[in-house]
Amino acid sequence: MTIKAGVIGWPVAHSLSPVLHGYWLKQYGIDGSYEKIAAPPEKFAEEIARLRADGYAGVNVTVPHKEAAFELANSKGQGARATGAANLLVFMKDGRIVAENTDGVGLVDSLEQEPGGLGGKLLGGRNVVVLGAGGAARGIVEALCGRSVAKITVLNRHAERAAQLVERASPNRTNVKFEAGALTDWEGAANEAWLVINTTSAGMKGNPPLDLDLSILPKDATVCDIVYNPLETPLLRDAKTRRLHAIDGLGMLMHQAAPSFQAFFYPHLVLPPTPKVTRELRERLEKELKSRG
Ligand code: ATR
């Protein structure tokens, strides 16, 4: 029987998830379907009930439903609890809905595993500077803590949000040092940073980029942007010009999808295989992004 899954959002037309899951379904010869499901906020809960009744294995959740998805679930994974938001809902046979947020782990996996990435260097690394303090930043900080990063500095336009994020993330994390500040504290943080992750929407198509002086970063620093529209953000272009290592947002997009694929399409396996993030998959996504202009 065909296993059904999809992505729910409002709007949802822009989602690249069907390309990702469609690629893996074909690659592994799985009898499954993955569709876009458009639902306005007031219809979200109703639509989830319909999908469950229709026998769906689960759904990915995108804007603006991630918080509602979290609230609706009966059980919540670590990434979901850290962010208060879910990008994955799995409908269990016993009727429970399990929520998870795989964005943070997806980013960290992409940093470690992408060709030309950081490999195991994340472990015990120097200072990681996270720009932004929204939901994406919360998930990423949680995932970085899970990989024993030595120090995390969160900088945000509104410094108090960065402080709140650190306050929430730091209890029971005696092995990680935290700092919080405003974007204007960049200089102090940058000269000892070996990895910078932009989680803000600055630099996204139509938004002016952050005004940061990358010249003060150590020569071996890596700059990562989770934005993939455009794929080469002004921040990444600047990093490349300075011969710094640059990692774009497609890696996170591909890797965050893997746990969803495992949960939807291998329901009978306790330890499902991890779908492979390949060069071909990246090319497929790049082509799709290009065709959208
Ligand atoms: P998400 O869940 O995707 O992280 P969010 O919670 O709306 O989205 O957070 C967006 C982040 O981008 C915030 O850190 C925001 O900074 P503030 O908390 O100070 O608002 C940041 N951001 C958005 N536009 C920005 C800009 N033009 N300059 C600097 N930071 C910006």
PDB file of C-alpha atoms and ligand atoms in Angstrom:
ATOM      1  CA  MET A   1       0.000   0.000   0.000  1.00  0.00           C
ATOM      2  CA  THR A   2       1.289   3.460  -0.879  1.00  0.00           C
ATOM      3  CA  ILE A   3       2.660   5.302   2.144  1.00  0.00           C
ATOM      4  CA  LYS A   4       1.338   8.868   2.160  1.00  0.00           C
ATOM      5  CA  ALA A   5       3.066  11.958   3.523  1.00  0.00           C
ATOM      6  CA  GLY A   6       3.343  15.626   2.628  1.00  0.00           C
ATOM      7  CA  VAL A   7       4.150  19.144   3.682  1.00  0.00           C
ATOM      8  CA  ILE A   8       1.516  21.447   5.131  1.00  0.00           C
ATOM      9  CA  GLY A   9       1.795  25.233   4.975  1.00  0.00           C
ATOM     10  CA  TRP A  10       0.127  28.487   3.946  1.00  0.00           C
ATOM     11  CA  PRO A  11       1.313  29.229   1.346  1.00  0.00           C
ATOM     12  CA  VAL A  12       3.024  25.966   0.467  1.00  0.00           C
ATOM     13  CA  ALA A  13       3.663  26.288  -3.278  1.00  0.00           C
ATOM     14  CA  HIS A  14       7.283  27.388  -2.700  1.00  0.00           C
ATOM     15  CA  SER A  15       8.234  24.301  -0.646  1.00  0.00           C
ATOM     16  CA  LEU A  16      11.161  22.250  -1.943  1.00  0.00           C
ATOM     17  CA  SER A  17      10.281  19.275   0.265  1.00  0.00           C
ATOM     18  CA  PRO A  18       8.420  17.387  -2.518  1.00  0.00           C
ATOM     19  CA  VAL A  19      11.586  17.548  -4.655  1.00  0.00           C
ATOM     20  CA  LEU A  20      13.667  16.134  -1.791  1.00  0.00           C
ATOM     21  CA  HIS A  21      11.320  13.343  -0.781  1.00  0.00           C
ATOM     22  CA  GLY A  22      10.416  12.577  -4.399  1.00  0.00           C
ATOM     23  CA  TYR A  23      14.115  12.101  -5.169  1.00  0.00           C
ATOM     24  CA  TRP A  24      14.630   9.651  -2.310  1.00  0.00           C
ATOM     25  CA  LEU A  25      11.385   7.747  -2.979  1.00  0.00           C
ATOM     26  CA  LYS A  26      12.547   7.101  -6.525  1.00  0.00           C
ATOM     27  CA  GLN A  27      16.120   6.387  -5.460  1.00  0.00           C
ATOM     28  CA  TYR A  28      15.069   3.710  -2.974  1.00  0.00           C
ATOM     29  CA  GLY A  29      12.122   2.339  -4.967  1.00  0.00           C
ATOM     30  CA  ILE A  30       9.646   3.004  -2.146  1.00  0.00           C
ATOM     31  CA  ASP A  31       5.934   2.960  -2.846  1.00  0.00           C
ATOM     32  CA  GLY A  32       5.212   6.343  -1.306  1.00  0.00           C
ATOM     33  CA  SER A  33       3.729   9.736  -2.151  1.00  0.00           C
ATOM     34  CA  TYR A  34       4.604  13.200  -0.894  1.00  0.00           C
ATOM     35  CA  GLU A  35       2.331  16.131  -1.656  1.00  0.00           C
ATOM     36  CA  LYS A  36       1.857  19.807  -0.872  1.00  0.00           C
ATOM     37  CA  ILE A  37      -1.061  20.477   1.444  1.00  0.00           C
ATOM     38  CA  ALA A  38      -2.316  24.066   1.638  1.00  0.00           C
ATOM     39  CA  ALA A  39      -4.174  24.949   4.843  1.00  0.00           C
ATOM     40  CA  PRO A  40      -4.833  28.394   6.361  1.00  0.00           C
ATOM     41  CA  PRO A  41      -4.169  28.737  10.109  1.00  0.00           C
ATOM     42  CA  GLU A  42      -7.831  28.399  11.090  1.00  0.00           C
ATOM     43  CA  LYS A  43      -8.058  25.078   9.213  1.00  0.00           C
ATOM     44  CA  PHE A  44      -4.771  23.583  10.440  1.00  0.00           C
ATOM     45  CA  ALA A  45      -6.095  21.293  13.200  1.00  0.00           C
ATOM     46  CA  GLU A  46      -8.992  20.157  11.024  1.00  0.00           C
ATOM     47  CA  GLU A  47      -6.647  19.335   8.154  1.00  0.00           C
ATOM     48  CA  ILE A  48      -4.325  17.345  10.428  1.00  0.00           C
ATOM     49  CA  ALA A  49      -7.337  15.341  11.653  1.00  0.00           C
ATOM     50  CA  ARG A  50      -8.326  14.638   8.041  1.00  0.00           C
ATOM     51  CA  LEU A  51      -4.820  13.501   7.096  1.00  0.00           C
ATOM     52  CA  ARG A  52      -4.697  11.148  10.076  1.00  0.00           C
ATOM     53  CA  ALA A  53      -8.092   9.728   9.200  1.00  0.00           C
ATOM     54  CA  ASP A  54      -6.869   9.256   5.617  1.00  0.00           C
ATOM     55  CA  GLY A  55      -4.006   7.104   6.869  1.00  0.00           C
ATOM     56  CA  TYR A  56      -1.090   9.503   6.290  1.00  0.00           C
ATOM     57  CA  ALA A  57       2.168   8.496   7.967  1.00  0.00           C
ATOM     58  CA  GLY A  58       2.815  12.107   8.959  1.00  0.00           C
ATOM     59  CA  VAL A  59       3.595  15.547   7.595  1.00  0.00           C
ATOM     60  CA  ASN A  60       6.283  18.148   7.466  1.00  0.00           C
ATOM     61  CA  VAL A  61       5.124  21.506   8.716  1.00  0.00           C
ATOM     62  CA  THR A  62       6.130  24.875   7.378  1.00  0.00           C
ATOM     63  CA  VAL A  63       5.205  28.520   7.953  1.00  0.00           C
ATOM     64  CA  PRO A  64       2.944  29.569   9.665  1.00  0.00           C
ATOM     65  CA  HIS A  65       1.998  26.311  11.395  1.00  0.00           C
ATOM     66  CA  LYS A  66       5.178  25.262  13.205  1.00  0.00           C
ATOM     67  CA  GLU A  67       4.054  26.484  16.655  1.00  0.00           C
ATOM     68  CA  ALA A  68       0.515  25.139  16.216  1.00  0.00           C
ATOM     69  CA  ALA A  69       1.996  21.774  15.234  1.00  0.00           C
ATOM     70  CA  PHE A  70       4.072  21.752  18.410  1.00  0.00           C
ATOM     71  CA  GLU A  71       1.002  22.528  20.544  1.00  0.00           C
ATOM     72  CA  LEU A  72      -1.079  19.842  18.909  1.00  0.00           C
ATOM     73  CA  ALA A  73       1.359  16.981  19.517  1.00  0.00           C
ATOM     74  CA  ASN A  74       1.113  14.481  22.371  1.00  0.00           C
ATOM     75  CA  SER A  75       4.808  13.885  22.558  1.00  0.00           C
ATOM     76  CA  LYS A  76       7.702  16.172  21.641  1.00  0.00           C
ATOM     77  CA  GLY A  77      11.297  15.464  20.717  1.00  0.00           C
ATOM     78  CA  GLN A  78      14.289  17.408  21.974  1.00  0.00           C
ATOM     79  CA  GLY A  79      14.552  19.722  18.957  1.00  0.00           C
ATOM     80  CA  ALA A  80      10.851  20.556  19.195  1.00  0.00           C
ATOM     81  CA  ARG A  81      11.049  21.253  22.924  1.00  0.00           C
ATOM     82  CA  ALA A  82      14.054  23.517  22.451  1.00  0.00           C
ATOM     83  CA  THR A  83      12.312  25.622  19.821  1.00  0.00           C
ATOM     84  CA  GLY A  84       8.656  25.403  20.813  1.00  0.00           C
ATOM     85  CA  ALA A  85       8.015  24.595  17.164  1.00  0.00           C
ATOM     86  CA  ALA A  86       7.812  21.497  14.979  1.00  0.00           C
ATOM     87  CA  ASN A  87       8.652  20.868  11.335  1.00  0.00           C
ATOM     88  CA  LEU A  88       7.697  17.202  11.577  1.00  0.00           C
ATOM     89  CA  LEU A  89       4.568  15.457  12.842  1.00  0.00           C
ATOM     90  CA  VAL A  90       4.468  11.671  12.852  1.00  0.00           C
ATOM     91  CA  PHE A  91       1.074   9.977  13.210  1.00  0.00           C
ATOM     92  CA  MET A  92       1.573   6.897  15.350  1.00  0.00           C
ATOM     93  CA  LYS A  93      -0.538   3.735  15.027  1.00  0.00           C
ATOM     94  CA  ASP A  94      -1.724   4.136  18.627  1.00  0.00           C
ATOM     95  CA  GLY A  95      -3.215   7.560  17.797  1.00  0.00           C
ATOM     96  CA  ARG A  96      -0.482   9.701  19.303  1.00  0.00           C
ATOM     97  CA  ILE A  97       1.094  12.546  17.341  1.00  0.00           C
ATOM     98  CA  VAL A  98       4.845  12.911  17.797  1.00  0.00           C
ATOM     99  CA  ALA A  99       6.445  16.287  17.036  1.00  0.00           C
ATOM    100  CA  GLU A 100      10.074  16.989  16.226  1.00  0.00           C
ATOM    101  CA  ASN A 101      12.092  19.877  14.895  1.00  0.00           C
ATOM    102  CA  THR A 102      14.939  18.643  12.719  1.00  0.00           C
ATOM    103  CA  ASP A 103      16.272  22.010  11.494  1.00  0.00           C
ATOM    104  CA  GLY A 104      19.052  22.359  14.082  1.00  0.00           C
ATOM    105  CA  VAL A 105      20.297  18.797  13.714  1.00  0.00           C
ATOM    106  CA  GLY A 106      20.006  19.194   9.937  1.00  0.00           C
ATOM    107  CA  LEU A 107      22.296  22.188   9.982  1.00  0.00           C
ATOM    108  CA  VAL A 108      24.879  20.525  12.192  1.00  0.00           C
ATOM    109  CA  ASP A 109      24.780  17.338  10.092  1.00  0.00           C
ATOM    110  CA  SER A 110      25.298  19.422   6.977  1.00  0.00           C
ATOM    111  CA  LEU A 111      28.258  21.229   8.528  1.00  0.00           C
ATOM    112  CA  GLU A 112      29.868  17.913   9.366  1.00  0.00           C
ATOM    113  CA  GLN A 113      28.958  15.878   6.319  1.00  0.00           C
ATOM    114  CA  GLU A 114      28.764  18.135   3.287  1.00  0.00           C
ATOM    115  CA  PRO A 115      31.689  17.783   0.873  1.00  0.00           C
ATOM    116  CA  GLY A 116      34.233  20.374   1.923  1.00  0.00           C
ATOM    117  CA  GLY A 117      32.469  20.656   5.283  1.00  0.00           C
ATOM    118  CA  LEU A 118      33.950  20.617   8.755  1.00  0.00           C
ATOM    119  CA  GLY A 119      33.976  16.870   9.338  1.00  0.00           C
ATOM    120  CA  GLY A 120      34.456  15.995  12.992  1.00  0.00           C
ATOM    121  CA  LYS A 121      36.036  19.374  13.699  1.00  0.00           C
ATOM    122  CA  LEU A 122      32.843  20.632  15.327  1.00  0.00           C
ATOM    123  CA  LEU A 123      33.703  18.583  18.368  1.00  0.00           C
ATOM    124  CA  GLY A 124      35.639  20.662  20.819  1.00  0.00           C
ATOM    125  CA  GLY A 125      35.880  23.520  18.331  1.00  0.00           C
ATOM    126  CA  ARG A 126      36.546  27.122  19.183  1.00  0.00           C
ATOM    127  CA  ASN A 127      33.919  29.836  19.408  1.00  0.00           C
ATOM    128  CA  VAL A 128      30.799  29.444  17.250  1.00  0.00           C
ATOM    129  CA  VAL A 129      28.987  32.725  16.610  1.00  0.00           C
ATOM    130  CA  VAL A 130      25.259  32.396  15.958  1.00  0.00           C
ATOM    131  CA  LEU A 131      23.672  35.471  14.393  1.00  0.00           C
ATOM    132  CA  GLY A 132      19.992  35.794  15.287  1.00  0.00           C
ATOM    133  CA  ALA A 133      17.869  34.581  18.177  1.00  0.00           C
ATOM    134  CA  GLY A 134      14.642  33.347  16.581  1.00  0.00           C
ATOM    135  CA  GLY A 135      13.301  29.818  16.326  1.00  0.00           C
ATOM    136  CA  ALA A 136      15.977  28.723  13.862  1.00  0.00           C
ATOM    137  CA  ALA A 137      18.749  29.955  16.166  1.00  0.00           C
ATOM    138  CA  ARG A 138      17.231  28.137  19.159  1.00  0.00           C
ATOM    139  CA  GLY A 139      17.218  24.836  17.294  1.00  0.00           C
ATOM    140  CA  ILE A 140      20.753  25.311  16.044  1.00  0.00           C
ATOM    141  CA  VAL A 141      22.115  26.190  19.492  1.00  0.00           C
ATOM    142  CA  GLU A 142      20.460  23.069  20.906  1.00  0.00           C
ATOM    143  CA  ALA A 143      21.987  20.905  18.181  1.00  0.00           C
ATOM    144  CA  LEU A 144      25.441  22.485  18.627  1.00  0.00           C
ATOM    145  CA  CYS A 145      25.274  21.722  22.363  1.00  0.00           C
ATOM    146  CA  GLY A 146      24.536  18.103  21.443  1.00  0.00           C
ATOM    147  CA  ARG A 147      27.859  17.982  19.551  1.00  0.00           C
ATOM    148  CA  SER A 148      29.963  19.333  22.413  1.00  0.00           C
ATOM    149  CA  VAL A 149      30.922  22.643  20.884  1.00  0.00           C
ATOM    150  CA  ALA A 150      33.196  24.516  23.304  1.00  0.00           C
ATOM    151  CA  LYS A 151      31.680  27.988  23.173  1.00  0.00           C
ATOM    152  CA  ILE A 152      28.619  29.600  21.589  1.00  0.00           C
ATOM    153  CA  THR A 153      28.120  33.343  21.244  1.00  0.00           C
ATOM    154  CA  VAL A 154      24.624  34.454  20.234  1.00  0.00           C
ATOM    155  CA  LEU A 155      24.379  37.928  18.734  1.00  0.00           C
ATOM    156  CA  ASN A 156      21.053  39.497  17.840  1.00  0.00           C
ATOM    157  CA  ARG A 157      19.721  42.868  16.662  1.00  0.00           C
ATOM    158  CA  HIS A 158      17.684  42.970  19.869  1.00  0.00           C
ATOM    159  CA  ALA A 159      20.274  41.830  22.425  1.00  0.00           C
ATOM    160  CA  GLU A 160      17.681  40.874  25.036  1.00  0.00           C
ATOM    161  CA  ARG A 161      16.394  38.076  22.777  1.00  0.00           C
ATOM    162  CA  ALA A 162      19.936  36.686  22.526  1.00  0.00           C
ATOM    163  CA  ALA A 163      20.216  36.793  26.323  1.00  0.00           C
ATOM    164  CA  GLN A 164      16.887  34.982  26.670  1.00  0.00           C
ATOM    165  CA  LEU A 165      17.985  32.293  24.241  1.00  0.00           C
ATOM    166  CA  VAL A 166      21.190  31.682  26.158  1.00  0.00           C
ATOM    167  CA  GLU A 167      19.358  31.673  29.473  1.00  0.00           C
ATOM    168  CA  ARG A 168      17.032  28.978  28.150  1.00  0.00           C
ATOM    169  CA  ALA A 169      19.736  26.889  26.534  1.00  0.00           C
ATOM    170  CA  SER A 170      22.450  27.019  29.156  1.00  0.00           C
ATOM    171  CA  PRO A 171      21.131  25.152  32.234  1.00  0.00           C
ATOM    172  CA  ASN A 172      22.710  21.699  32.542  1.00  0.00           C
ATOM    173  CA  ARG A 173      25.263  22.548  29.850  1.00  0.00           C
ATOM    174  CA  THR A 174      28.327  22.835  31.993  1.00  0.00           C
ATOM    175  CA  ASN A 175      30.603  21.763  29.120  1.00  0.00           C
ATOM    176  CA  VAL A 176      29.582  24.668  26.834  1.00  0.00           C
ATOM    177  CA  LYS A 177      30.437  28.310  27.462  1.00  0.00           C
ATOM    178  CA  PHE A 178      27.771  30.809  26.403  1.00  0.00           C
ATOM    179  CA  GLU A 179      27.785  34.486  25.623  1.00  0.00           C
ATOM    180  CA  ALA A 180      25.027  36.763  24.375  1.00  0.00           C
ATOM    181  CA  GLY A 181      25.089  40.219  22.879  1.00  0.00           C
ATOM    182  CA  ALA A 182      23.972  42.615  20.190  1.00  0.00           C
ATOM    183  CA  LEU A 183      25.121  42.570  16.562  1.00  0.00           C
ATOM    184  CA  THR A 184      27.242  45.559  17.506  1.00  0.00           C
ATOM    185  CA  ASP A 185      29.311  43.205  19.688  1.00  0.00           C
ATOM    186  CA  TRP A 186      30.499  41.486  16.501  1.00  0.00           C
ATOM    187  CA  GLU A 187      34.071  42.703  16.762  1.00  0.00           C
ATOM    188  CA  GLY A 188      34.698  41.149  20.162  1.00  0.00           C
ATOM    189  CA  ALA A 189      33.187  37.813  19.146  1.00  0.00           C
ATOM    190  CA  ALA A 190      34.539  37.602  15.599  1.00  0.00           C
ATOM    191  CA  ASN A 191      38.252  37.616  16.295  1.00  0.00           C
ATOM    192  CA  GLU A 192      38.059  34.280  18.100  1.00  0.00           C
ATOM    193  CA  ALA A 193      35.303  32.721  15.959  1.00  0.00           C
ATOM    194  CA  TRP A 194      36.023  29.721  13.778  1.00  0.00           C
ATOM    195  CA  LEU A 195      32.425  29.267  12.663  1.00  0.00           C
ATOM    196  CA  VAL A 196      29.757  31.909  12.030  1.00  0.00           C
ATOM    197  CA  ILE A 197      26.158  30.882  11.347  1.00  0.00           C
ATOM    198  CA  ASN A 198      23.655  33.417  10.055  1.00  0.00           C
ATOM    199  CA  THR A 199      20.119  32.462  11.090  1.00  0.00           C
ATOM    200  CA  THR A 200      18.588  35.890  10.506  1.00  0.00           C
ATOM    201  CA  SER A 201      16.472  36.682   7.485  1.00  0.00           C
ATOM    202  CA  ALA A 202      18.816  39.529   6.554  1.00  0.00           C
ATOM    203  CA  GLY A 203      20.360  38.788   3.151  1.00  0.00           C
ATOM    204  CA  MET A 204      17.328  36.851   1.976  1.00  0.00           C
ATOM    205  CA  LYS A 205      15.971  37.961  -1.381  1.00  0.00           C
ATOM    206  CA  GLY A 206      14.591  41.473  -0.915  1.00  0.00           C
ATOM    207  CA  ASN A 207      16.194  42.004   2.547  1.00  0.00           C
ATOM    208  CA  PRO A 208      19.398  44.012   2.943  1.00  0.00           C
ATOM    209  CA  PRO A 209      22.292  41.947   4.394  1.00  0.00           C
ATOM    210  CA  LEU A 210      23.809  42.383   7.856  1.00  0.00           C
ATOM    211  CA  ASP A 211      26.605  44.918   7.945  1.00  0.00           C
ATOM    212  CA  LEU A 212      29.471  42.845   9.359  1.00  0.00           C
ATOM    213  CA  ASP A 213      33.203  43.256   8.892  1.00  0.00           C
ATOM    214  CA  LEU A 214      34.445  39.776   7.989  1.00  0.00           C
ATOM    215  CA  SER A 215      38.053  40.945   7.763  1.00  0.00           C
ATOM    216  CA  ILE A 216      38.472  40.470  11.516  1.00  0.00           C
ATOM    217  CA  LEU A 217      37.627  36.756  11.408  1.00  0.00           C
ATOM    218  CA  PRO A 218      40.517  34.306  11.780  1.00  0.00           C
ATOM    219  CA  LYS A 219      41.861  33.200   8.379  1.00  0.00           C
ATOM    220  CA  ASP A 220      40.599  29.617   8.862  1.00  0.00           C
ATOM    221  CA  ALA A 221      37.039  30.624   9.795  1.00  0.00           C
ATOM    222  CA  THR A 222      33.931  29.176   8.153  1.00  0.00           C
ATOM    223  CA  VAL A 223      30.841  31.260   7.376  1.00  0.00           C
ATOM    224  CA  CYS A 224      27.497  29.511   6.984  1.00  0.00           C
ATOM    225  CA  ASP A 225      24.174  31.020   5.949  1.00  0.00           C
ATOM    226  CA  ILE A 226      20.952  29.056   6.449  1.00  0.00           C
ATOM    227  CA  VAL A 227      19.221  31.231   3.836  1.00  0.00           C
ATOM    228  CA  TYR A 228      19.057  29.488   0.439  1.00  0.00           C
ATOM    229  CA  ASN A 229      17.189  32.135  -1.484  1.00  0.00           C
ATOM    230  CA  PRO A 230      19.505  33.365  -2.932  1.00  0.00           C
ATOM    231  CA  LEU A 231      21.914  30.453  -2.619  1.00  0.00           C
ATOM    232  CA  GLU A 232      24.872  32.788  -2.559  1.00  0.00           C
ATOM    233  CA  THR A 233      23.872  35.462  -0.060  1.00  0.00           C
ATOM    234  CA  PRO A 234      25.858  38.729   0.145  1.00  0.00           C
ATOM    235  CA  LEU A 235      27.391  37.374   3.383  1.00  0.00           C
ATOM    236  CA  LEU A 236      28.653  34.219   1.650  1.00  0.00           C
ATOM    237  CA  ARG A 237      29.902  36.184  -1.350  1.00  0.00           C
ATOM    238  CA  ASP A 238      31.848  38.433   1.003  1.00  0.00           C
ATOM    239  CA  ALA A 239      33.269  35.368   2.818  1.00  0.00           C
ATOM    240  CA  LYS A 240      34.379  33.779  -0.461  1.00  0.00           C
ATOM    241  CA  THR A 241      36.010  36.991  -1.614  1.00  0.00           C
ATOM    242  CA  ARG A 242      38.068  36.899   1.581  1.00  0.00           C
ATOM    243  CA  ARG A 243      38.956  33.234   0.952  1.00  0.00           C
ATOM    244  CA  LEU A 244      37.027  32.088   3.995  1.00  0.00           C
ATOM    245  CA  HIS A 245      35.246  28.769   3.901  1.00  0.00           C
ATOM    246  CA  ALA A 246      31.575  29.338   2.929  1.00  0.00           C
ATOM    247  CA  ILE A 247      28.653  26.912   3.413  1.00  0.00           C
ATOM    248  CA  ASP A 248      25.229  27.660   1.940  1.00  0.00           C
ATOM    249  CA  GLY A 249      21.720  26.843   3.153  1.00  0.00           C
ATOM    250  CA  LEU A 250      21.024  23.923   0.813  1.00  0.00           C
ATOM    251  CA  GLY A 251      22.981  21.572   3.072  1.00  0.00           C
ATOM    252  CA  MET A 252      20.674  22.266   6.008  1.00  0.00           C
ATOM    253  CA  LEU A 253      17.625  21.916   3.776  1.00  0.00           C
ATOM    254  CA  MET A 254      18.724  18.487   2.562  1.00  0.00           C
ATOM    255  CA  HIS A 255      19.844  17.154   5.920  1.00  0.00           C
ATOM    256  CA  GLN A 256      16.808  18.368   7.882  1.00  0.00           C
ATOM    257  CA  ALA A 257      14.631  16.270   5.557  1.00  0.00           C
ATOM    258  CA  ALA A 258      16.407  12.967   6.242  1.00  0.00           C
ATOM    259  CA  PRO A 259      14.823  12.200   9.664  1.00  0.00           C
ATOM    260  CA  SER A 260      11.370  12.958   8.224  1.00  0.00           C
ATOM    261  CA  PHE A 261      11.942  10.559   5.344  1.00  0.00           C
ATOM    262  CA  GLN A 262      13.029   7.871   7.792  1.00  0.00           C
ATOM    263  CA  ALA A 263       9.971   8.420   9.993  1.00  0.00           C
ATOM    264  CA  PHE A 264       7.447   8.442   7.124  1.00  0.00           C
ATOM    265  CA  PHE A 265       8.680   5.783   4.775  1.00  0.00           C
ATOM    266  CA  TYR A 266      10.210   3.091   6.994  1.00  0.00           C
ATOM    267  CA  PRO A 267       7.401   2.752   9.568  1.00  0.00           C
ATOM    268  CA  HIS A 268       8.259  -0.867  10.357  1.00  0.00           C
ATOM    269  CA  LEU A 269      11.956  -0.366  11.028  1.00  0.00           C
ATOM    270  CA  VAL A 270      13.290   0.653  14.419  1.00  0.00           C
ATOM    271  CA  LEU A 271      16.564   1.751  12.851  1.00  0.00           C
ATOM    272  CA  PRO A 272      15.736   2.955   9.332  1.00  0.00           C
ATOM    273  CA  PRO A 273      18.599   3.663   6.926  1.00  0.00           C
ATOM    274  CA  THR A 274      19.540   7.316   6.466  1.00  0.00           C
ATOM    275  CA  PRO A 275      18.700   8.530   2.957  1.00  0.00           C
ATOM    276  CA  LYS A 276      21.814   9.762   1.186  1.00  0.00           C
ATOM    277  CA  VAL A 277      22.406  13.440   0.558  1.00  0.00           C
ATOM    278  CA  THR A 278      24.080  13.318  -2.843  1.00  0.00           C
ATOM    279  CA  ARG A 279      25.555  15.781  -5.305  1.00  0.00           C
ATOM    280  CA  GLU A 280      22.748  14.815  -7.671  1.00  0.00           C
ATOM    281  CA  LEU A 281      20.138  15.818  -5.082  1.00  0.00           C
ATOM    282  CA  ARG A 282      21.836  19.167  -4.581  1.00  0.00           C
ATOM    283  CA  GLU A 283      21.906  19.731  -8.340  1.00  0.00           C
ATOM    284  CA  ARG A 284      18.217  18.905  -8.566  1.00  0.00           C
ATOM    285  CA  LEU A 285      17.415  21.496  -5.887  1.00  0.00           C
ATOM    286  CA  GLU A 286      19.698  24.098  -7.458  1.00  0.00           C
ATOM    287  CA  LYS A 287      17.927  23.590 -10.782  1.00  0.00           C
ATOM    288  CA  GLU A 288      14.537  23.964  -9.122  1.00  0.00           C
ATOM    289  CA  LEU A 289      15.622  27.187  -7.377  1.00  0.00           C
ATOM    290  CA  LYS A 290      17.035  28.547 -10.652  1.00  0.00           C
ATOM    291  CA  SER A 291      13.837  27.786 -12.545  1.00  0.00           C
ATOM    292  CA  ARG A 292      11.968  29.940 -10.015  1.00  0.00           C
ATOM    293  CA  GLY A 293      14.237  32.908 -10.752  1.00  0.00           C
TER     294      GLY A 293
HETATM  295  P1  ATR B   1      13.027  32.215  12.642  1.00  0.00           P
HETATM  296  O1  ATR B   1      12.100  31.382  13.441  1.00  0.00           O
HETATM  297  O2  ATR B   1      13.047  31.864  11.188  1.00  0.00           O
HETATM  298  O3  ATR B   1      14.384  32.277  13.233  1.00  0.00           O
HETATM  299  P2  ATR B   1      12.166  34.756  13.754  1.00  0.00           P
HETATM  300  O4  ATR B   1      11.819  34.137  15.054  1.00  0.00           O
HETATM  301  O5  ATR B   1      11.209  35.751  13.169  1.00  0.00           O
HETATM  302  O6  ATR B   1      12.380  33.677  12.608  1.00  0.00           O
HETATM  303  O7  ATR B   1      13.623  35.417  13.871  1.00  0.00           O
HETATM  304  C1  ATR B   1      14.174  36.152  12.869  1.00  0.00           C
HETATM  305  C2  ATR B   1      15.583  36.555  13.284  1.00  0.00           C
HETATM  306  O8  ATR B   1      16.130  37.403  12.252  1.00  0.00           O
HETATM  307  C3  ATR B   1      15.640  37.360  14.571  1.00  0.00           C
HETATM  308  O9  ATR B   1      16.850  37.069  15.224  1.00  0.00           O
HETATM  309  C4  ATR B   1      15.639  38.811  14.052  1.00  0.00           C
HETATM  310  O10 ATR B   1      16.212  39.745  14.944  1.00  0.00           O
HETATM  311  P3  ATR B   1      15.306  40.426  16.113  1.00  0.00           P
HETATM  312  O11 ATR B   1      15.051  39.358  17.116  1.00  0.00           O
HETATM  313  O12 ATR B   1      16.181  41.495  16.651  1.00  0.00           O
HETATM  314  O13 ATR B   1      14.075  40.920  15.435  1.00  0.00           O
HETATM  315  C5  ATR B   1      16.525  38.654  12.843  1.00  0.00           C
HETATM  316  N1  ATR B   1      16.378  39.709  11.832  1.00  0.00           N
HETATM  317  C6  ATR B   1      15.382  39.848  10.939  1.00  0.00           C
HETATM  318  N2  ATR B   1      15.611  40.913  10.137  1.00  0.00           N
HETATM  319  C7  ATR B   1      16.788  41.452  10.526  1.00  0.00           C
HETATM  320  C8  ATR B   1      17.579  42.574  10.095  1.00  0.00           C
HETATM  321  N3  ATR B   1      17.195  43.327   9.086  1.00  0.00           N
HETATM  322  N4  ATR B   1      18.724  42.826  10.740  1.00  0.00           N
HETATM  323  C9  ATR B   1      19.141  42.045  11.757  1.00  0.00           C
HETATM  324  N5  ATR B   1      18.444  40.974  12.209  1.00  0.00           N
HETATM  325  C10 ATR B   1      17.276  40.687  11.617  1.00  0.00           C
END
